[in-house]
Each structure stands twice: as C-alpha cells, then as structure tokens.
Amino acid sequence: MKRVLFLVALLALGSCATAPSRINDVCAVFDQRDGWFNSWHGAARKTEREFGVPVPILMATIYAESGFNPYARPPRKKLLGFIPWTRASTAYGYSQALDGTWSRYRAETGRPYASRTNFADAIHFVGWYHGTSSRVNGIGRDDAYNLYLAYYMGHSGYARGTANATAQQGARRATTMATKYAAQLRSCGR
C-alpha cells in the first residue's frame, strides 16, 4: 500500500514538472493542472485578487514568455558558430524572470523560498511585476499590450519608450492570447 501511495504521489508531482500539452486553450491548461497538490486556476485567481491583474493577462504573459515550460531559458550563444557559450540573459522558469528581479521580488514580497519553476510562485511574480508596472508606469491593469512591454523591457526601459521589434511582437502575441484566453474562460465558466 505504501508503494502505491508513493507512486501516485510521484506521478502527481512529476506531471507538474512539464508543460501542459494544450497551451492555446486556457481552460484545457487549467483542466490539466487542477490537482490535489496544486491548482493553477486557484493560483491564478488568488494572484488576480491580490494584484488586480486579470487572469487572462497573467496567463498570456506566461504563455508568451515560456510557453508554460517550467525550465525555459534563453538559447545559448555560439562561440565560433558551433560551441555552446553563454546565455543572453539569466531569465529562467515559467515567468522568465531575471536573477536580480527575482531576488528583488522574493525580498519585497517576503517569499524567500519562491521558485521560478513553481507555477504558483511564477504567476504571483507576474502579478507583482504587472502591479508594479501599473503603479510605477501608470499602465492600466487590464492593458495587456503595455503591461507586457514593461515586463519585457523593464520599468525604466518602458519609461524611456525604447520598445524594439521583438518587444512589440511579444506584446502583440500576449495581447492576442489574453483576448483569446478571456473568451475561453467565459465559455468554460472558470
């Protein structure tokens, strides 16, 4: 009996360490990650209540940043065109948070053990960051496009207005997904 319980727990926890298979449908994402040990929908709703950023925008940010891959990292640069070298940044996890920004988040929120590979921590980070963008840069909490630009460029970069083509493309992608996710959430009653 102990072995069976151990295997069930191992499978439940192991399934949380991979990206959901149907990430274009937020209802399917929540259905795939609505377990005993963690509920992505519950974590997203809790973050929405705390920071005032709608669930579709939170989820669209993670979609655009990592495709819900808990171990996502930027690709390595190549030395001499073929030798794997350093990465473009320290971005990591669901939220693609940089090391310094993640450290600041943990200190400011009193969450010293928060992990970028834990969905509940990552979506809380996204909510915290978007809430800060709203406060610092005056962006509406329901403005997916500009929230994503500030997320990608940082608060200072956003304030300077120096959005490059990559940032704008990501913002359009996040906005499109936020709109799609909002419609899906209405249709599935979540």
PDB file of C-alpha atoms in Angstrom:
ATOM      1  CA  MET A   1       0.000   0.000   0.000  1.00  0.00           C
ATOM      2  CA  LYS A   2       2.858   2.403   0.819  1.00  0.00           C
ATOM      3  CA  ARG A   3       4.389   1.757  -2.594  1.00  0.00           C
ATOM      4  CA  VAL A   4       1.129   2.531  -4.347  1.00  0.00           C
ATOM      5  CA  LEU A   5       0.718   5.806  -2.452  1.00  0.00           C
ATOM      6  CA  PHE A   6       4.332   6.698  -3.166  1.00  0.00           C
ATOM      7  CA  LEU A   7       3.878   6.035  -6.897  1.00  0.00           C
ATOM      8  CA  VAL A   8       0.662   8.054  -7.019  1.00  0.00           C
ATOM      9  CA  ALA A   9       2.357  10.982  -5.265  1.00  0.00           C
ATOM     10  CA  LEU A  10       5.396  10.700  -7.531  1.00  0.00           C
ATOM     11  CA  LEU A  11       3.244  10.694 -10.667  1.00  0.00           C
ATOM     12  CA  ALA A  12       1.195  13.645  -9.425  1.00  0.00           C
ATOM     13  CA  LEU A  13       4.285  15.692  -8.665  1.00  0.00           C
ATOM     14  CA  GLY A  14       6.124  14.568 -11.781  1.00  0.00           C
ATOM     15  CA  SER A  15       3.282  15.665 -14.035  1.00  0.00           C
ATOM     16  CA  CYS A  16       3.618  19.182 -12.646  1.00  0.00           C
ATOM     17  CA  ALA A  17       7.201  19.482 -13.880  1.00  0.00           C
ATOM     18  CA  THR A  18       6.317  19.528 -17.570  1.00  0.00           C
ATOM     19  CA  ALA A  19       4.489  21.997 -19.765  1.00  0.00           C
ATOM     20  CA  PRO A  20       0.793  21.319 -20.362  1.00  0.00           C
ATOM     21  CA  SER A  21       0.164  19.863 -23.809  1.00  0.00           C
ATOM     22  CA  ARG A  22      -2.696  22.174 -24.916  1.00  0.00           C
ATOM     23  CA  ILE A  23      -1.463  25.686 -24.138  1.00  0.00           C
ATOM     24  CA  ASN A  24      -3.615  27.507 -26.712  1.00  0.00           C
ATOM     25  CA  ASP A  25      -6.720  26.778 -24.625  1.00  0.00           C
ATOM     26  CA  VAL A  26      -6.564  28.211 -21.098  1.00  0.00           C
ATOM     27  CA  CYS A  27      -9.480  26.032 -19.950  1.00  0.00           C
ATOM     28  CA  ALA A  28      -7.523  22.953 -21.061  1.00  0.00           C
ATOM     29  CA  VAL A  29      -4.407  24.274 -19.287  1.00  0.00           C
ATOM     30  CA  PHE A  30      -6.369  24.628 -16.050  1.00  0.00           C
ATOM     31  CA  ASP A  31      -8.006  21.212 -16.531  1.00  0.00           C
ATOM     32  CA  GLN A  32      -4.569  19.629 -16.993  1.00  0.00           C
ATOM     33  CA  ARG A  33      -3.212  21.333 -13.861  1.00  0.00           C
ATOM     34  CA  ASP A  34      -6.098  21.126 -11.426  1.00  0.00           C
ATOM     35  CA  GLY A  35      -4.727  18.596  -8.983  1.00  0.00           C
ATOM     36  CA  TRP A  36      -4.782  17.838  -5.290  1.00  0.00           C
ATOM     37  CA  PHE A  37      -1.371  19.333  -4.636  1.00  0.00           C
ATOM     38  CA  ASN A  38      -1.635  22.393  -6.792  1.00  0.00           C
ATOM     39  CA  SER A  39      -4.339  24.182  -8.711  1.00  0.00           C
ATOM     40  CA  TRP A  40      -3.142  26.535 -11.407  1.00  0.00           C
ATOM     41  CA  HIS A  41      -6.591  28.078 -11.656  1.00  0.00           C
ATOM     42  CA  GLY A  42      -6.636  28.690  -7.912  1.00  0.00           C
ATOM     43  CA  ALA A  43      -3.164  30.255  -8.005  1.00  0.00           C
ATOM     44  CA  ALA A  44      -4.138  32.484 -10.939  1.00  0.00           C
ATOM     45  CA  ARG A  45      -7.359  33.668  -9.254  1.00  0.00           C
ATOM     46  CA  LYS A  46      -5.540  34.348  -5.993  1.00  0.00           C
ATOM     47  CA  THR A  47      -2.957  36.442  -7.855  1.00  0.00           C
ATOM     48  CA  GLU A  48      -5.708  38.325  -9.697  1.00  0.00           C
ATOM     49  CA  ARG A  49      -7.382  39.193  -6.370  1.00  0.00           C
ATOM     50  CA  GLU A  50      -4.101  40.351  -4.825  1.00  0.00           C
ATOM     51  CA  PHE A  51      -2.768  42.494  -7.682  1.00  0.00           C
ATOM     52  CA  GLY A  52      -5.868  43.344  -9.727  1.00  0.00           C
ATOM     53  CA  VAL A  53      -4.442  41.963 -12.973  1.00  0.00           C
ATOM     54  CA  PRO A  54      -6.942  39.740 -14.841  1.00  0.00           C
ATOM     55  CA  VAL A  55      -6.197  36.016 -15.119  1.00  0.00           C
ATOM     56  CA  PRO A  56      -6.118  36.086 -18.957  1.00  0.00           C
ATOM     57  CA  ILE A  57      -3.317  38.677 -18.903  1.00  0.00           C
ATOM     58  CA  LEU A  58      -1.346  36.755 -16.272  1.00  0.00           C
ATOM     59  CA  MET A  59      -1.659  33.520 -18.238  1.00  0.00           C
ATOM     60  CA  ALA A  60      -0.925  35.208 -21.589  1.00  0.00           C
ATOM     61  CA  THR A  61       2.289  36.662 -20.138  1.00  0.00           C
ATOM     62  CA  ILE A  62       3.493  33.205 -19.132  1.00  0.00           C
ATOM     63  CA  TYR A  63       2.369  31.810 -22.497  1.00  0.00           C
ATOM     64  CA  ALA A  64       4.424  34.457 -24.330  1.00  0.00           C
ATOM     65  CA  GLU A  65       7.450  34.130 -22.068  1.00  0.00           C
ATOM     66  CA  SER A  66       7.878  30.375 -21.643  1.00  0.00           C
ATOM     67  CA  GLY A  67       5.016  28.503 -23.278  1.00  0.00           C
ATOM     68  CA  PHE A  68       4.385  27.145 -19.745  1.00  0.00           C
ATOM     69  CA  ASN A  69       7.769  25.366 -19.717  1.00  0.00           C
ATOM     70  CA  PRO A  70       8.975  25.381 -16.087  1.00  0.00           C
ATOM     71  CA  TYR A  71      12.636  25.117 -17.126  1.00  0.00           C
ATOM     72  CA  ALA A  72      12.652  27.576 -20.039  1.00  0.00           C
ATOM     73  CA  ARG A  73      15.866  29.529 -20.614  1.00  0.00           C
ATOM     74  CA  PRO A  74      17.110  31.739 -23.435  1.00  0.00           C
ATOM     75  CA  PRO A  75      19.179  29.851 -26.020  1.00  0.00           C
ATOM     76  CA  ARG A  76      22.936  29.779 -25.642  1.00  0.00           C
ATOM     77  CA  LYS A  77      25.111  31.943 -27.839  1.00  0.00           C
ATOM     78  CA  LYS A  78      27.584  30.069 -30.038  1.00  0.00           C
ATOM     79  CA  LEU A  79      31.327  30.570 -29.907  1.00  0.00           C
ATOM     80  CA  LEU A  80      32.896  30.174 -33.361  1.00  0.00           C
ATOM     81  CA  GLY A  81      29.419  29.409 -34.648  1.00  0.00           C
ATOM     82  CA  PHE A  82      29.078  25.958 -33.050  1.00  0.00           C
ATOM     83  CA  ILE A  83      30.402  25.807 -29.461  1.00  0.00           C
ATOM     84  CA  PRO A  84      27.638  26.401 -26.873  1.00  0.00           C
ATOM     85  CA  TRP A  85      28.563  29.510 -24.893  1.00  0.00           C
ATOM     86  CA  THR A  86      26.795  31.859 -22.508  1.00  0.00           C
ATOM     87  CA  ARG A  87      23.092  32.692 -22.485  1.00  0.00           C
ATOM     88  CA  ALA A  88      21.768  36.097 -23.485  1.00  0.00           C
ATOM     89  CA  SER A  89      20.313  36.628 -20.001  1.00  0.00           C
ATOM     90  CA  THR A  90      19.596  34.931 -16.670  1.00  0.00           C
ATOM     91  CA  ALA A  91      15.879  34.558 -17.497  1.00  0.00           C
ATOM     92  CA  TYR A  92      14.524  31.259 -16.190  1.00  0.00           C
ATOM     93  CA  GLY A  93      11.344  29.348 -15.480  1.00  0.00           C
ATOM     94  CA  TYR A  94       7.678  29.922 -16.263  1.00  0.00           C
ATOM     95  CA  SER A  95       7.977  33.684 -15.862  1.00  0.00           C
ATOM     96  CA  GLN A  96      11.430  34.073 -17.456  1.00  0.00           C
ATOM     97  CA  ALA A  97      12.333  36.292 -14.501  1.00  0.00           C
ATOM     98  CA  LEU A  98      15.907  37.546 -14.385  1.00  0.00           C
ATOM     99  CA  ASP A  99      18.053  36.659 -11.367  1.00  0.00           C
ATOM    100  CA  GLY A 100      18.143  40.210  -9.998  1.00  0.00           C
ATOM    101  CA  THR A 101      14.440  40.864 -10.485  1.00  0.00           C
ATOM    102  CA  TRP A 102      13.570  37.513  -8.904  1.00  0.00           C
ATOM    103  CA  SER A 103      15.741  38.322  -5.879  1.00  0.00           C
ATOM    104  CA  ARG A 104      14.021  41.699  -5.536  1.00  0.00           C
ATOM    105  CA  TYR A 105      10.598  40.022  -5.791  1.00  0.00           C
ATOM    106  CA  ARG A 106      11.449  37.492  -3.080  1.00  0.00           C
ATOM    107  CA  ALA A 107      12.722  40.223  -0.752  1.00  0.00           C
ATOM    108  CA  GLU A 108       9.826  42.644  -1.341  1.00  0.00           C
ATOM    109  CA  THR A 109       7.102  40.009  -1.027  1.00  0.00           C
ATOM    110  CA  GLY A 110       8.612  38.091   1.894  1.00  0.00           C
ATOM    111  CA  ARG A 111       8.744  34.871  -0.137  1.00  0.00           C
ATOM    112  CA  PRO A 112      12.395  33.792   0.277  1.00  0.00           C
ATOM    113  CA  TYR A 113      11.738  30.244  -0.906  1.00  0.00           C
ATOM    114  CA  ALA A 114       9.778  31.141  -4.045  1.00  0.00           C
ATOM    115  CA  SER A 115      10.921  29.185  -7.096  1.00  0.00           C
ATOM    116  CA  ARG A 116      10.766  30.173 -10.764  1.00  0.00           C
ATOM    117  CA  THR A 117       9.878  26.558 -11.629  1.00  0.00           C
ATOM    118  CA  ASN A 118       6.819  26.570  -9.336  1.00  0.00           C
ATOM    119  CA  PHE A 119       3.754  27.816 -11.209  1.00  0.00           C
ATOM    120  CA  ALA A 120       2.073  29.427  -8.187  1.00  0.00           C
ATOM    121  CA  ASP A 121       5.251  31.384  -7.407  1.00  0.00           C
ATOM    122  CA  ALA A 122       5.781  32.331 -11.049  1.00  0.00           C
ATOM    123  CA  ILE A 123       2.256  33.631 -11.613  1.00  0.00           C
ATOM    124  CA  HIS A 124       2.456  35.542  -8.336  1.00  0.00           C
ATOM    125  CA  PHE A 125       5.667  37.119  -9.652  1.00  0.00           C
ATOM    126  CA  VAL A 126       3.933  38.107 -12.900  1.00  0.00           C
ATOM    127  CA  GLY A 127       1.071  39.679 -10.931  1.00  0.00           C
ATOM    128  CA  TRP A 128       3.527  41.506  -8.668  1.00  0.00           C
ATOM    129  CA  TYR A 129       5.510  42.779 -11.655  1.00  0.00           C
ATOM    130  CA  HIS A 130       2.410  43.918 -13.566  1.00  0.00           C
ATOM    131  CA  GLY A 131       1.083  45.572 -10.405  1.00  0.00           C
ATOM    132  CA  THR A 132       4.389  47.410 -10.054  1.00  0.00           C
ATOM    133  CA  SER A 133       4.223  48.429 -13.733  1.00  0.00           C
ATOM    134  CA  SER A 134       0.780  49.864 -13.109  1.00  0.00           C
ATOM    135  CA  ARG A 135       1.966  51.821 -10.092  1.00  0.00           C
ATOM    136  CA  VAL A 136       5.345  52.971 -11.486  1.00  0.00           C
ATOM    137  CA  ASN A 137       4.498  53.475 -15.162  1.00  0.00           C
ATOM    138  CA  GLY A 138       0.782  54.288 -14.916  1.00  0.00           C
ATOM    139  CA  ILE A 139      -0.280  51.323 -17.070  1.00  0.00           C
ATOM    140  CA  GLY A 140      -3.846  50.079 -16.681  1.00  0.00           C
ATOM    141  CA  ARG A 141      -4.030  46.664 -15.044  1.00  0.00           C
ATOM    142  CA  ASP A 142      -6.138  45.449 -17.964  1.00  0.00           C
ATOM    143  CA  ASP A 143      -3.775  46.775 -20.674  1.00  0.00           C
ATOM    144  CA  ALA A 144      -2.140  43.544 -21.836  1.00  0.00           C
ATOM    145  CA  TYR A 145      -0.031  45.205 -24.531  1.00  0.00           C
ATOM    146  CA  ASN A 146       1.683  47.811 -22.368  1.00  0.00           C
ATOM    147  CA  LEU A 147       1.966  45.538 -19.332  1.00  0.00           C
ATOM    148  CA  TYR A 148       3.857  43.058 -21.496  1.00  0.00           C
ATOM    149  CA  LEU A 149       6.096  45.785 -22.943  1.00  0.00           C
ATOM    150  CA  ALA A 150       7.038  46.886 -19.409  1.00  0.00           C
ATOM    151  CA  TYR A 151       7.537  43.239 -18.414  1.00  0.00           C
ATOM    152  CA  TYR A 152       9.863  42.608 -21.350  1.00  0.00           C
ATOM    153  CA  MET A 153      11.766  45.910 -21.278  1.00  0.00           C
ATOM    154  CA  GLY A 154      11.758  46.612 -17.551  1.00  0.00           C
ATOM    155  CA  HIS A 155      10.179  49.615 -15.887  1.00  0.00           C
ATOM    156  CA  SER A 156      12.978  52.017 -16.862  1.00  0.00           C
ATOM    157  CA  GLY A 157      13.121  50.798 -20.459  1.00  0.00           C
ATOM    158  CA  TYR A 158       9.370  51.173 -20.766  1.00  0.00           C
ATOM    159  CA  ALA A 159       9.533  54.711 -19.334  1.00  0.00           C
ATOM    160  CA  ARG A 160      12.173  55.609 -21.962  1.00  0.00           C
ATOM    161  CA  GLY A 161       9.858  54.329 -24.697  1.00  0.00           C
ATOM    162  CA  THR A 162      12.529  52.267 -26.422  1.00  0.00           C
ATOM    163  CA  ALA A 163      10.473  49.221 -27.437  1.00  0.00           C
ATOM    164  CA  ASN A 164      12.256  47.221 -30.118  1.00  0.00           C
ATOM    165  CA  ALA A 165      10.580  44.980 -32.701  1.00  0.00           C
ATOM    166  CA  THR A 166      10.994  41.868 -30.540  1.00  0.00           C
ATOM    167  CA  ALA A 167       9.284  43.526 -27.555  1.00  0.00           C
ATOM    168  CA  GLN A 168       6.442  44.784 -29.748  1.00  0.00           C
ATOM    169  CA  GLN A 169       5.971  41.370 -31.343  1.00  0.00           C
ATOM    170  CA  GLY A 170       5.827  39.729 -27.904  1.00  0.00           C
ATOM    171  CA  ALA A 171       3.340  42.356 -26.705  1.00  0.00           C
ATOM    172  CA  ARG A 172       1.085  41.698 -29.698  1.00  0.00           C
ATOM    173  CA  ARG A 173       1.313  37.954 -29.076  1.00  0.00           C
ATOM    174  CA  ALA A 174       0.489  38.358 -25.366  1.00  0.00           C
ATOM    175  CA  THR A 175      -2.424  40.679 -26.175  1.00  0.00           C
ATOM    176  CA  THR A 176      -3.861  38.254 -28.722  1.00  0.00           C
ATOM    177  CA  MET A 177      -3.617  35.372 -26.252  1.00  0.00           C
ATOM    178  CA  ALA A 178      -5.112  37.426 -23.407  1.00  0.00           C
ATOM    179  CA  THR A 179      -8.136  38.202 -25.591  1.00  0.00           C
ATOM    180  CA  LYS A 180      -8.437  34.557 -26.628  1.00  0.00           C
ATOM    181  CA  TYR A 181      -7.999  33.326 -23.052  1.00  0.00           C
ATOM    182  CA  ALA A 182     -10.663  35.756 -21.759  1.00  0.00           C
ATOM    183  CA  ALA A 183     -13.205  34.406 -24.271  1.00  0.00           C
ATOM    184  CA  GLN A 184     -12.278  30.812 -23.410  1.00  0.00           C
ATOM    185  CA  LEU A 185     -12.654  31.434 -19.680  1.00  0.00           C
ATOM    186  CA  ARG A 186     -16.139  32.862 -20.244  1.00  0.00           C
ATOM    187  CA  SER A 187     -17.132  29.821 -22.319  1.00  0.00           C
ATOM    188  CA  CYS A 188     -15.894  27.214 -19.848  1.00  0.00           C
ATOM    189  CA  GLY A 189     -17.254  29.039 -16.819  1.00  0.00           C
ATOM    190  CA  ARG A 190     -13.995  29.444 -14.951  1.00  0.00           C
TER     191      ARG A 190
END
